[in-house]
Structure formats: C-alpha cells, structure tokens
Amino acid sequence: MIPAEFDYVRASSLDEALGLISNGDGAKLLAGGQSIIPLMKLRLARPDKLVDIGGLGELRGVRRLEDGRMAVGALTTYAEMIDSPLGQYGLLRDALPTIGDVQVRNRGTIGGAVVHADPASDLPACLLALEAEVVARSKGGERVIPVAELLAGAFTTTLRDDEIVTEVRLPGPRDDAGSAYVSLEQRASGYAVVGVAAVVFGGEARVAITGVGDVAYRARGVEAAYAQGAAAAAEHATDGVTVNGDIHADAAYRTAMARVYTRRALEAALARMG
Amino acid sequence: MTTDTTTDVLGASIKRREDPRFITGEGNYLDDIKLASMAHAAILRSPYAHARIRSIDTSAAKAMPGVLLVLTGADIPYNPLPMAWPAGGAAGIQNNVNTPRALATDDVKWTGEGVAAVIADTPAQAVDALEAIEVDWEPLPTVVDAEKATQPGAPQLHENAPNNVVFEWNVGDKEGTDTAIEGAEVVVRQRVVNQRLIPNPMETRGDIGWYNPGTDEYTVWMSSQTPHIQRLLLAAFVTGIPEHKIRVISPDIGGAFGSKIFTYADMPIVMLASKLTGGRPVKWVEGRRENYQSTIHGRDHITYLEIAGTRDGEVTGLRVRTYANLGGRLSTIGPGIPTTLYGRILFGCYRIPNVYCEVTGVYTNTTFVDAYRGAGRPEATYVIERAMDLFAAEIGMDRAEVRRRNFIPPDAFPYDQPSGLLTAVNGSKIYVDSGNYEPAMDKALAAVEYKGHEARRAEARTRGKLLGLGMSTYIEVCGVAPSKWIGAVGEGWGAAMWESSNIKIHLTGKVVVTMGTQPQGQGHETTYSQIIAHELGVPLDDIVIQHSDTLGTPFGYGSYGSRTSNVGSHAAIKAAAKVKDKARRYAAHMLEASADDIEIDGANYRVKGSPDKVKTLQEIAFALDLAFDAPEGMEPYLDETAYYDTTNCTFPFGTHVAVVEIDEETGEVELVRYLAVDDVGNKINPMIVAGQLHGGIAQGVGQALWEGAIYGEDGQLLSGSMLDYAIPRASWFPPLELDETVTPTDVNPLGVKGVGEAGTIASTAATANAVIDALSPLGVRHLDMPHTPQTVWRAIQAAKGGRA
C-alpha cells in the first residue's frame, strides 16, 4: 500500500493550477484525495505529478446565484454540503449523509465526486436528476457542461486534461417539487448496488440511476412512462442499459432492484411534493 | 501495621488498565517499533492460484536504489514451515502433509503465496523493487471448492495427496449411528455450507528480525499470539537455529482472532535477511490486501448432515460428513480445527445417543485455513443448531420444545458422550463437567416473548416484512486443554497445553507478575491484576502484568481457544499460593510463632488470637529481600513460579435469540433484536465479559449476514479487500441485550469457564436460523450463508416460483 514515486505541487491559485496541468506531463489534480490516493496506493493509478488544489478557498462554499440557482464550489466537502442550504433539496438530504463515512465526508468534495465518475457513486445520480451543470475552467476560458454530458462512461468524463471543474450549479429549489434518493448499499464498500434519484413536479419526473450501468444515467424510459404511475414507470428503469453484474449483485438482481428502488424513489419524492 | 483489604476488585467491572495507552495512540504495536539502521522487507506474491515457476530473474531488482538483498526460495536454507497437528495420527489416519516454504521454490498453490523478497533501506524502495522482479510462470489448472477437488478429473495440487485429500478422519460410533438412522421414524438430510471467512484483525501481521553478530543470537519481534511456541517451532522445525539463540517478543497486538497463532513464512525471512545484511534489523509489515491473501482464513466447510429421531421429538442419531477446505498448503494446526475441535463437539448440548462424523481435509488453490475465533466449534454449532431446526420443522414441533426434550439433563453431569466423541485416541477422556440448559433457554425465550412470535410475524407481514426468530442453544469448549488429552498423539498437537506464571514481590512491595499467555486486546493486564490483587491483598496499582517476551519468562502456550481465564489465571493463583506459603513461613519467623498459627487476611499475616501480632506482605517482602534475618534453609526473596495443567475443559453454554425482518421485495435483512443468555460461570470482570460477547456476537452475525471470502474459479480472491468483504459495522446492530445464568463449575477454583469465543459460536446459528424462520412461510427449509440481499431475494423468488 505504498504508491509509486510521484511529484507533488501545491497550487496557491487557480491560475497556477491551470498552468501546472497544461504542460502535458500527465499531472493529476488532488482535491480531497478520497479516490486518487487509494488508487495510487494500490498502484492502479500512477500519476507522475499531483497538483494539489485543496487549498484554493475560492473553490469552496455554497452560494445562491441571482437567478435563484445554487452554485457549489468544486472543493466543497460532503460535510459542508450537509450543513448548507443544499438541505432544501430532499434528494441531497437523503444522499449526502450516506456517502462514505465521517472521514470521507470531511475530505471528499463534490467536484472530485463528479469528475471521478465512479459508476456506483451516489452524487452523480442526484446531480443528473437535478439537471445540474458544471463550470470547467482552462487557461483558454470557461465552459459550462451539463452533468449529463460530462459523464461519459466508467471513470471517464468529457473534461479535457487542461480543465478544472470549479463549480457545480443546481437549478433553484422549487416549492412545487418533491425529490428523494434511495439506495441499496453494497455493505462492504457503502457504494450503491442501486441508487435512484427522483425529482417530481407537476406531471413530470426526472429520474437518474447509479450503480447499475457503466455510469450514472437518466432513466428516460421511466420519465416517459411516469404518467402511468410510479410502479408501471419503474419497470423501465434499465431500458437500454447494459446492467452490471458482480459478486454482490448479478445483472438479474440489479435489474429487479433498479425497478423496486425506482418505484420507491418516485413514491418518496411524491410524498414530499408540495 | 495493617493493610486495608475491604475493597475486593475480583468480580468488579473496573475499567481496563491497558486502554488509556491503546485509545490515545500510545500503544506499541509491531509497526511502531523503529530500530537503528532498520531495513525493510517486501514480499512478491503469486498472481496465480496454481502455477509452476520456470525461472525468476532478480537482476534488475537487485540494481534498484536502496536494495540490499533479493531472496528467492533457492536462497532460503530452511525447512518448510511445520504442521504441528495432524488429524488423528495415532488412530492410523494418514495425513498427506504439504506446508509452505518461506518462499516457494518450484510452484505456487494459491494467489498470494510468496515467491521472492526484497530487503531495502526504505519500505517504498522495497515495494518498488518487487515490480522489477521477472517471474516466468507456467499457469496450471485450478480448483477452489473442496468437494469438487476430491472428484475424479479435478486438478491435482500435490503428488503425495491423491484427489487432493489431506486426510480422511472420523469420530464416533459408525455402526450405532448407521443403525439408528436406518431404523428411525424420521430422518432429515441437508447439505449446509459454512463459508470461508477472513479474520480481519485491526492490526495486520508483521515482524522484525534482528541477528546480533556479536552474540550469534536472533531477536524476533512478531505480532503473534504465541511467542514461546513460535520460538520453539522456528528453532526446532524451520531454521535449525538452537532455541536458546532465539528470543521472541510480541509487542501490543491489535487483534488476532486466531490468525496470529501460527508460524508464517515471513518470520524466517526476516531472520535470514538480518543475518545476510550483517545484522541490520529487518522489518516486514503486511498490507491489508496482502493480509487477505497470505494470513490464514477460517471455516470453509461443505457438510452433509443427517439427523434422525422420533415423531415425538427425540433425536436418536446424527451423522455428519464434512469436506474441510484447508487451502493450497497446510497452516500450523489446520488439520486439527475441522477434526478434534469440530467433530468432537457436534452433539452440542443434546443427549444424542448415536453420533458419527467423517471429515475429509482437502487441498484447493486457496489461502490456507486454520483457527478463526471459535475454530471448529462455530462450524459444529451451526451444523447441530441447523439440524435441530430442520428436525423440528420436519416433525411439526416447536423448535424450543424439541431442544428442551433433548437437552442433557442437569443430573447427567459430568456427561460422557456415549458415542465416544470426548474420548481421545489414547483413551483419555474429557467430560462436559456441568450445565443446566433449560433455565438459560427459558430466560431467553421469556425475554423475547417467544409466545408472541407468530402474532408479531403476522403484524410484520402487513408492513411487507418477513419477520423471523432464530435461536441457538449452544455449548462451547474452553480451556483447551488437559495436556494428557490434547497432547495425545494425533488428538492434539502432540504437545502439552499447561500455562505458567511467575510472581515476584520486590523490596518496595511492588508485585511483578509474568504470564505465559499473550493478550491481543482482551484486557489481560486488568483481569490478571484483579486476580492477584484478590489473592495477595495488594492494591491494583502495585501490580504490573508482564508477558510477551521469551527472555527470562517461563514458557507459555499463549492465548487462544478461550483458555486464558480458566488455565492462565490458575497458574497465577498457584504462584500466588506459593508466595503466600513462603510469606506465611517468614511471618511466623518474624512473629515468633508457628507457621500453622499464622492466618492470612489479604495482605495481613497475623498470629491467630493475637490481632496485634501482624506483619503485612510488604513488610515480609522487604525483610525477605534484605534477608539478613532469614531463618536457616529459607531462600531470600518472594519469587515463585507455577505451572498449571487443567484437569478438564470447561463448557460454557447459553441461548442466543436473533430477530430479523426481511424486506420481501429486495431480500434485505435487518437484525432488529438480539438477546443472549450466557452461562460463563463466575466473572473476573463483567464489563470485559460483556465486551467479549459484544464483539463475538458481531463477528458471528457477520458470518450469517454479510461476510464471505469469494474465489473465482481461477483462484483469484474476488473479495480481496474491505471494499468487497463486508465487516460488520456497529450501526448495523440493535443494542445487544445480554443476560446470564451462573451454573458453577468445579473444573477450576475460580469457577470461570471462558468467554472469548462464545459470542461467535452462538450467534451465527441463531441469526441464520432467524433468516430461515422468516422465509419458512414461503416454504424455505434451508439457505446457505451469508444471507445477503441477493441470496435471500433469490430464495424468495424461487419459493414463489415453486409455489405458483
């Protein structure tokens, strides 16, 4: 459990960090270190250089934008999010306290979670259901990427090597909406065997599922069938998805659980609506 | 002068004296030890479960920065590791023995077997250099399932073990049992799997070897439960270095659960490496993933059980056939666990007239299997407690009632199992000395309102939950063991199992107690102090408990098998008695009285009838240490050593009850209630007893619901880290409800039975029985563990499909 040798640089500003990752020398960013460090200790990741952005205070904190949206700095930890206005979102209230353990929640960041794109991580499903966006900065400027377009596959995003996610933006909380996140946890890791985030308002539902496919996804089939009721809609939870199987849950069980948990997420969200 | 003896700490729930250093990070664990010029070892482990080593090229690794030495199997002049407990040798049972070498030479038998070692200036340099070692492998076919490994056509692991069989062992009355089963009104048969577990102590293993060129002596620090035994085995069987040239020290041990009893390949490696580097201390510390592959696993039985009896609930026969997976090579006492420690206790707490058990020990391409908390007894308890439930279900009788009808009655003690399960191969016997099983069960059933179970089951169903209640009326065998029983060749490990203690009272009155046992977190420094404070009448703060170092201490067999309180304590009591006897004689001299006239009241030695004529133990120690007034023939100093060999094992028992609720849609199991009534005899420290039960119960529930080592067909350990191996978390448990009965035992003077393993032994069966009870309305009769959501869900689906 000793990583291969690597260089370490602590960035004192975002511009410095952007410069350090633009050299094409394979530098990786270190934020809370809850994913990259274990991978390095297992020698599954071997970056030549780590650029530590953990000290960049400007990337930390939750604020409300003028248009009512919420902006969450990429380095905001899970623990900080729990104690923030993000508690207005029912699904985040459900999901955040179940992520990792106290130590992980004190160190792990929203930006790290979204760019790590772990197929079984809780937060990407919540962000998909909320139709969140990320702000990605590079030396050349800034672009806004919907989370749905950012997540490209298992541990893969559409982020360029010279970009840093600085912020995650969420639509403002709606009084007429209800939302929930429910998950069947893999007992050893705490990751989701199946995790379902649902947001409902009016006659619409937005449902996103993690743990089941290659990467968290919007369950469009469920959303389209939502008018038929939660139970009927939930039958579409894995439509078009190649379902994972592992030693904890084979594809048949995961598929069945995706349906059960989708129904439960919709029911829980409905119960909270308006 | 007199000393106040009104406060007796024996039996009091005092806080553990060792805890402040443990919980403030001031403990001294193996990896905390840092020695001048210390070098570091790392071990290259096989990525294949079965492969021939064509060649190993270490040249690049040797050229890496900081590398001092690279070893392969060919460089190790030592013997293979010992296997000290063959199964039933004296009964003519052949054991086909293969044990690991310090580093494999020709082939590997499991993923994780060591093939090369790097010694470097820093741990990082050693790990980096491992990557530069080139091994040319020839992968071979693999088998990981013990039953399949014995079938024709299975890959063969060892030339001397046809069909991968280590041994075919049996115990009990074959003819009587066959007859009982053939003629029985009811016979229930079931295949049950007791899955493989990984022990998971908080501290992984490690050791430091130091060769002193000046004295030609070795010091080995190791995270071990058995420092004295390791010195003996490393000297006599592995290295050939004379025993008196080796000193072994076990520092603070961060948990073990059996996994640190044994001789491991890394021990001789660090010894040799220190010698070859000119006497630099060499440290090796195991990583967690390495621990999962290279330290022993537990359990892993496939069992066919048959239980026979009458329609009115009398059990008349039990026949058990077990395949015990022992891994790719044998660990130190691997064959002893599924034989002596398993087959001989299969009768549980029941008066079953005919019992017979056959066990096949099997090689597979997996990590070796040896003693894990309970060691054989949880496996036996699982078999008999599942069997009782199956039998009750078959005849349509209440489970508690069937148990009640078959309990060994209180007037039948001492109880000798009639099929000979407690008779060693040399004819030596142990007996179930005491027991009173019904009151413990009644107490447990009353506490959980057993009569209301069906009503609660119906209520739960309205919430979409399947509620189940399971019980386990277990017995445990502690205090292993009388030397003449466990030492019988082929029964035990051919050696004794007594314990030792030395007590010195220094001039200042301070008491130094040195024990042959070895704590791993149990609180020995507290419980032994309580006993000595009671025996000698001295304050706790004046007592220090020493252990763990073979230098200058009496030999001891170490701590495992719940033997410290019932064997170790009595060595200390015996040594204290010798101290008191000498103190009495010297008090008589000081007080000009006859020794017979001195009465001992705590630390006060008083002339009968003359309350003013008194000397304290401290005064006696002072005078005897100076010794200028010692009488003719009396040696100076209060310094006494005692060895204690128990006359019998002890047999704690009790009833554990688990209540679970299952989510019918998902198969998720929630443990909603857990109640244990344990009879562990007298308690030295009730708080420590409760702690042992809490941890033991959690570990046993872990097996029932969550834990399991999983191998792929290719021998890869798929549950290779804590990300995939589910260790119980405190938040998964309801408050554990503990109660007791106290049935005296006269096996030992304190009347203590042992409690280190009882929780683990009882709780797996209770919890598994609860899950199966919850599923029973669907027609489920048995379900193998662990009862994970997927496993339970599949059973529900199959049952519903079957009924449709």
PDB file of C-alpha atoms in Angstrom, chain B residues 532-694:
ATOM      1  CA  ILE B 532      -3.599 -11.082  42.013  1.00  0.00           C
ATOM      2  CA  ALA B 533      -4.971  -8.133  43.991  1.00  0.00           C
ATOM      3  CA  HIS B 534      -7.554 -10.521  45.387  1.00  0.00           C
ATOM      4  CA  GLU B 535      -5.108 -13.320  46.086  1.00  0.00           C
ATOM      5  CA  LEU B 536      -2.364 -11.240  47.663  1.00  0.00           C
ATOM      6  CA  GLY B 537      -4.391  -8.386  49.115  1.00  0.00           C
ATOM      7  CA  VAL B 538      -2.274  -5.750  47.401  1.00  0.00           C
ATOM      8  CA  PRO B 539      -3.605  -2.652  45.612  1.00  0.00           C
ATOM      9  CA  LEU B 540      -4.103  -2.876  41.834  1.00  0.00           C
ATOM     10  CA  ASP B 541      -1.693  -0.021  41.303  1.00  0.00           C
ATOM     11  CA  ASP B 542       1.084  -2.027  42.945  1.00  0.00           C
ATOM     12  CA  ILE B 543       0.770  -4.824  40.376  1.00  0.00           C
ATOM     13  CA  VAL B 544       2.242  -4.983  36.919  1.00  0.00           C
ATOM     14  CA  ILE B 545       1.431  -7.767  34.493  1.00  0.00           C
ATOM     15  CA  GLN B 546       4.178  -8.784  32.092  1.00  0.00           C
ATOM     16  CA  HIS B 547       4.006 -11.148  29.152  1.00  0.00           C
ATOM     17  CA  SER B 548       5.092 -11.401  25.556  1.00  0.00           C
ATOM     18  CA  ASP B 549       8.855 -11.846  25.811  1.00  0.00           C
ATOM     19  CA  THR B 550      10.563 -15.217  25.859  1.00  0.00           C
ATOM     20  CA  LEU B 551      13.615 -13.709  27.580  1.00  0.00           C
ATOM     21  CA  GLY B 552      13.579 -14.591  31.245  1.00  0.00           C
ATOM     22  CA  THR B 553       9.961 -15.700  31.353  1.00  0.00           C
ATOM     23  CA  PRO B 554       8.547 -19.156  31.889  1.00  0.00           C
ATOM     24  CA  PHE B 555       7.366 -20.951  28.784  1.00  0.00           C
ATOM     25  CA  GLY B 556       3.700 -20.445  27.986  1.00  0.00           C
ATOM     26  CA  TYR B 557       1.419 -21.742  25.275  1.00  0.00           C
ATOM     27  CA  GLY B 558      -0.224 -18.384  24.589  1.00  0.00           C
ATOM     28  CA  SER B 559      -3.795 -17.196  24.273  1.00  0.00           C
ATOM     29  CA  TYR B 560      -6.431 -18.760  22.017  1.00  0.00           C
ATOM     30  CA  GLY B 561      -9.301 -21.177  22.492  1.00  0.00           C
ATOM     31  CA  SER B 562     -10.717 -19.145  25.397  1.00  0.00           C
ATOM     32  CA  ARG B 563      -8.035 -20.565  27.700  1.00  0.00           C
ATOM     33  CA  THR B 564      -6.568 -17.557  29.472  1.00  0.00           C
ATOM     34  CA  SER B 565      -9.080 -17.107  32.297  1.00  0.00           C
ATOM     35  CA  ASN B 566      -9.531 -20.775  33.019  1.00  0.00           C
ATOM     36  CA  VAL B 567      -5.961 -22.022  32.531  1.00  0.00           C
ATOM     37  CA  GLY B 568      -3.666 -18.982  32.692  1.00  0.00           C
ATOM     38  CA  SER B 569      -5.390 -17.448  35.711  1.00  0.00           C
ATOM     39  CA  HIS B 570      -4.898 -20.610  37.690  1.00  0.00           C
ATOM     40  CA  ALA B 571      -1.190 -20.658  37.045  1.00  0.00           C
ATOM     41  CA  ALA B 572      -1.171 -17.180  38.576  1.00  0.00           C
ATOM     42  CA  ILE B 573      -3.287 -18.306  41.522  1.00  0.00           C
ATOM     43  CA  LYS B 574      -0.972 -21.258  42.068  1.00  0.00           C
ATOM     44  CA  ALA B 575       2.077 -18.984  42.006  1.00  0.00           C
ATOM     45  CA  ALA B 576       0.314 -16.635  44.437  1.00  0.00           C
ATOM     46  CA  ALA B 577      -0.347 -19.577  46.747  1.00  0.00           C
ATOM     47  CA  LYS B 578       3.359 -20.401  46.751  1.00  0.00           C
ATOM     48  CA  VAL B 579       4.162 -16.768  47.517  1.00  0.00           C
ATOM     49  CA  LYS B 580       1.670 -16.770  50.376  1.00  0.00           C
ATOM     50  CA  ASP B 581       3.019 -20.014  51.757  1.00  0.00           C
ATOM     51  CA  LYS B 582       6.542 -18.668  51.914  1.00  0.00           C
ATOM     52  CA  ALA B 583       5.329 -15.344  53.310  1.00  0.00           C
ATOM     53  CA  ARG B 584       3.415 -17.207  55.984  1.00  0.00           C
ATOM     54  CA  ARG B 585       6.510 -19.140  56.976  1.00  0.00           C
ATOM     55  CA  TYR B 586       8.564 -15.985  57.151  1.00  0.00           C
ATOM     56  CA  ALA B 587       5.836 -14.126  59.053  1.00  0.00           C
ATOM     57  CA  ALA B 588       5.907 -16.949  61.580  1.00  0.00           C
ATOM     58  CA  HIS B 589       9.642 -16.420  61.910  1.00  0.00           C
ATOM     59  CA  MET B 590       9.215 -12.652  62.314  1.00  0.00           C
ATOM     60  CA  LEU B 591       6.382 -13.022  64.812  1.00  0.00           C
ATOM     61  CA  GLU B 592       7.977 -15.927  66.660  1.00  0.00           C
ATOM     62  CA  ALA B 593       5.001 -18.162  66.028  1.00  0.00           C
ATOM     63  CA  SER B 594       4.368 -21.435  64.311  1.00  0.00           C
ATOM     64  CA  ALA B 595       3.506 -21.172  60.608  1.00  0.00           C
ATOM     65  CA  ASP B 596       0.327 -23.094  61.337  1.00  0.00           C
ATOM     66  CA  ASP B 597      -0.725 -20.309  63.669  1.00  0.00           C
ATOM     67  CA  ILE B 598      -0.444 -17.583  61.038  1.00  0.00           C
ATOM     68  CA  GLU B 599      -3.731 -16.635  59.434  1.00  0.00           C
ATOM     69  CA  ILE B 600      -3.775 -14.659  56.210  1.00  0.00           C
ATOM     70  CA  ASP B 601      -6.269 -11.854  55.767  1.00  0.00           C
ATOM     71  CA  GLY B 602      -5.499 -10.123  52.500  1.00  0.00           C
ATOM     72  CA  ALA B 603      -2.001  -8.751  52.888  1.00  0.00           C
ATOM     73  CA  ASN B 604      -2.058  -9.171  56.652  1.00  0.00           C
ATOM     74  CA  TYR B 605      -0.293 -12.168  58.198  1.00  0.00           C
ATOM     75  CA  ARG B 606      -1.494 -12.425  61.760  1.00  0.00           C
ATOM     76  CA  VAL B 607      -0.993 -14.732  64.693  1.00  0.00           C
ATOM     77  CA  LYS B 608      -4.284 -16.418  65.484  1.00  0.00           C
ATOM     78  CA  GLY B 609      -5.781 -14.990  68.618  1.00  0.00           C
ATOM     79  CA  SER B 610      -3.267 -12.138  68.787  1.00  0.00           C
ATOM     80  CA  PRO B 611      -4.587  -9.424  66.479  1.00  0.00           C
ATOM     81  CA  ASP B 612      -1.708  -7.089  67.308  1.00  0.00           C
ATOM     82  CA  LYS B 613       0.913  -9.558  66.196  1.00  0.00           C
ATOM     83  CA  VAL B 614       0.746  -8.929  62.443  1.00  0.00           C
ATOM     84  CA  LYS B 615       3.055  -8.350  59.518  1.00  0.00           C
ATOM     85  CA  THR B 616       1.996  -7.169  56.075  1.00  0.00           C
ATOM     86  CA  LEU B 617       3.052  -8.872  52.900  1.00  0.00           C
ATOM     87  CA  GLN B 618       5.011  -5.734  52.053  1.00  0.00           C
ATOM     88  CA  GLU B 619       6.903  -5.894  55.335  1.00  0.00           C
ATOM     89  CA  ILE B 620       7.599  -9.553  54.769  1.00  0.00           C
ATOM     90  CA  ALA B 621       8.825  -8.889  51.227  1.00  0.00           C
ATOM     91  CA  PHE B 622      11.081  -6.107  52.454  1.00  0.00           C
ATOM     92  CA  ALA B 623      12.644  -8.269  55.122  1.00  0.00           C
ATOM     93  CA  LEU B 624      12.949 -11.315  52.896  1.00  0.00           C
ATOM     94  CA  ASP B 625      14.592  -9.267  50.167  1.00  0.00           C
ATOM     95  CA  LEU B 626      17.206  -7.980  52.604  1.00  0.00           C
ATOM     96  CA  ALA B 627      17.391 -11.479  54.047  1.00  0.00           C
ATOM     97  CA  PHE B 628      19.782 -10.651  56.870  1.00  0.00           C
ATOM     98  CA  ASP B 629      17.397 -12.307  59.301  1.00  0.00           C
ATOM     99  CA  ALA B 630      16.241 -15.210  57.147  1.00  0.00           C
ATOM    100  CA  PRO B 631      15.911 -18.456  59.056  1.00  0.00           C
ATOM    101  CA  GLU B 632      18.108 -21.408  58.281  1.00  0.00           C
ATOM    102  CA  GLY B 633      17.161 -23.041  54.998  1.00  0.00           C
ATOM    103  CA  MET B 634      14.891 -20.285  53.729  1.00  0.00           C
ATOM    104  CA  GLU B 635      15.884 -18.688  50.440  1.00  0.00           C
ATOM    105  CA  PRO B 636      15.729 -14.918  50.134  1.00  0.00           C
ATOM    106  CA  TYR B 637      13.077 -13.126  48.052  1.00  0.00           C
ATOM    107  CA  LEU B 638       9.448 -13.763  47.292  1.00  0.00           C
ATOM    108  CA  ASP B 639       9.799 -15.162  43.798  1.00  0.00           C
ATOM    109  CA  GLU B 640       7.671 -18.122  42.829  1.00  0.00           C
ATOM    110  CA  THR B 641       6.862 -19.835  39.563  1.00  0.00           C
ATOM    111  CA  ALA B 642       3.957 -22.181  38.983  1.00  0.00           C
ATOM    112  CA  TYR B 643       2.737 -24.319  36.134  1.00  0.00           C
ATOM    113  CA  TYR B 644      -0.914 -25.247  35.903  1.00  0.00           C
ATOM    114  CA  ASP B 645      -2.439 -28.004  33.824  1.00  0.00           C
ATOM    115  CA  THR B 646      -6.216 -28.093  33.809  1.00  0.00           C
ATOM    116  CA  THR B 647      -7.936 -31.370  34.572  1.00  0.00           C
ATOM    117  CA  ASN B 648     -10.748 -30.842  32.121  1.00  0.00           C
ATOM    118  CA  CYS B 649     -12.101 -28.374  29.615  1.00  0.00           C
ATOM    119  CA  THR B 650     -14.882 -26.010  30.626  1.00  0.00           C
ATOM    120  CA  PHE B 651     -18.218 -25.879  28.876  1.00  0.00           C
ATOM    121  CA  PRO B 652     -19.960 -22.508  28.794  1.00  0.00           C
ATOM    122  CA  PHE B 653     -23.434 -22.565  27.294  1.00  0.00           C
ATOM    123  CA  GLY B 654     -26.448 -20.444  26.755  1.00  0.00           C
ATOM    124  CA  THR B 655     -29.247 -19.454  24.442  1.00  0.00           C
ATOM    125  CA  HIS B 656     -28.968 -16.712  21.871  1.00  0.00           C
ATOM    126  CA  VAL B 657     -32.023 -15.366  20.093  1.00  0.00           C
ATOM    127  CA  ALA B 658     -31.960 -13.242  16.953  1.00  0.00           C
ATOM    128  CA  VAL B 659     -34.929 -11.484  15.414  1.00  0.00           C
ATOM    129  CA  VAL B 660     -34.741 -10.324  11.821  1.00  0.00           C
ATOM    130  CA  GLU B 661     -37.005  -8.578   9.384  1.00  0.00           C
ATOM    131  CA  ILE B 662     -36.649  -9.205   5.680  1.00  0.00           C
ATOM    132  CA  ASP B 663     -37.772  -6.818   3.002  1.00  0.00           C
ATOM    133  CA  GLU B 664     -39.733  -9.176   0.804  1.00  0.00           C
ATOM    134  CA  GLU B 665     -39.168  -7.120  -2.329  1.00  0.00           C
ATOM    135  CA  THR B 666     -35.416  -6.773  -2.027  1.00  0.00           C
ATOM    136  CA  GLY B 667     -34.204  -9.556   0.242  1.00  0.00           C
ATOM    137  CA  GLU B 668     -32.535  -7.102   2.620  1.00  0.00           C
ATOM    138  CA  VAL B 669     -32.227  -8.475   6.144  1.00  0.00           C
ATOM    139  CA  GLU B 670     -32.319  -6.230   9.170  1.00  0.00           C
ATOM    140  CA  LEU B 671     -31.301  -7.554  12.561  1.00  0.00           C
ATOM    141  CA  VAL B 672     -33.927  -5.959  14.758  1.00  0.00           C
ATOM    142  CA  ARG B 673     -33.264  -7.668  18.061  1.00  0.00           C
ATOM    143  CA  TYR B 674     -30.512  -9.745  19.597  1.00  0.00           C
ATOM    144  CA  LEU B 675     -30.655 -11.271  23.033  1.00  0.00           C
ATOM    145  CA  ALA B 676     -28.116 -13.565  24.634  1.00  0.00           C
ATOM    146  CA  VAL B 677     -28.278 -15.503  27.866  1.00  0.00           C
ATOM    147  CA  ASP B 678     -24.810 -16.854  28.519  1.00  0.00           C
ATOM    148  CA  ASP B 679     -23.534 -19.039  31.323  1.00  0.00           C
ATOM    149  CA  VAL B 680     -19.811 -18.439  31.512  1.00  0.00           C
ATOM    150  CA  GLY B 681     -19.540 -19.260  35.208  1.00  0.00           C
ATOM    151  CA  ASN B 682     -18.073 -16.681  37.533  1.00  0.00           C
ATOM    152  CA  LYS B 683     -16.791 -13.450  36.051  1.00  0.00           C
ATOM    153  CA  ILE B 684     -13.483 -11.788  36.852  1.00  0.00           C
ATOM    154  CA  ASN B 685     -14.626  -8.536  35.238  1.00  0.00           C
ATOM    155  CA  PRO B 686     -18.242  -8.432  33.991  1.00  0.00           C
ATOM    156  CA  MET B 687     -17.577  -5.441  31.745  1.00  0.00           C
ATOM    157  CA  ILE B 688     -14.831  -7.307  29.916  1.00  0.00           C
ATOM    158  CA  VAL B 689     -17.105 -10.335  29.612  1.00  0.00           C
ATOM    159  CA  ALA B 690     -19.785  -8.136  28.060  1.00  0.00           C
ATOM    160  CA  GLY B 691     -17.213  -6.686  25.676  1.00  0.00           C
ATOM    161  CA  GLN B 692     -16.104 -10.134  24.575  1.00  0.00           C
ATOM    162  CA  LEU B 693     -19.735 -11.104  23.983  1.00  0.00           C
ATOM    163  CA  HIS B 694     -20.491  -7.921  22.043  1.00  0.00           C
TER     164      HIS B 694
END
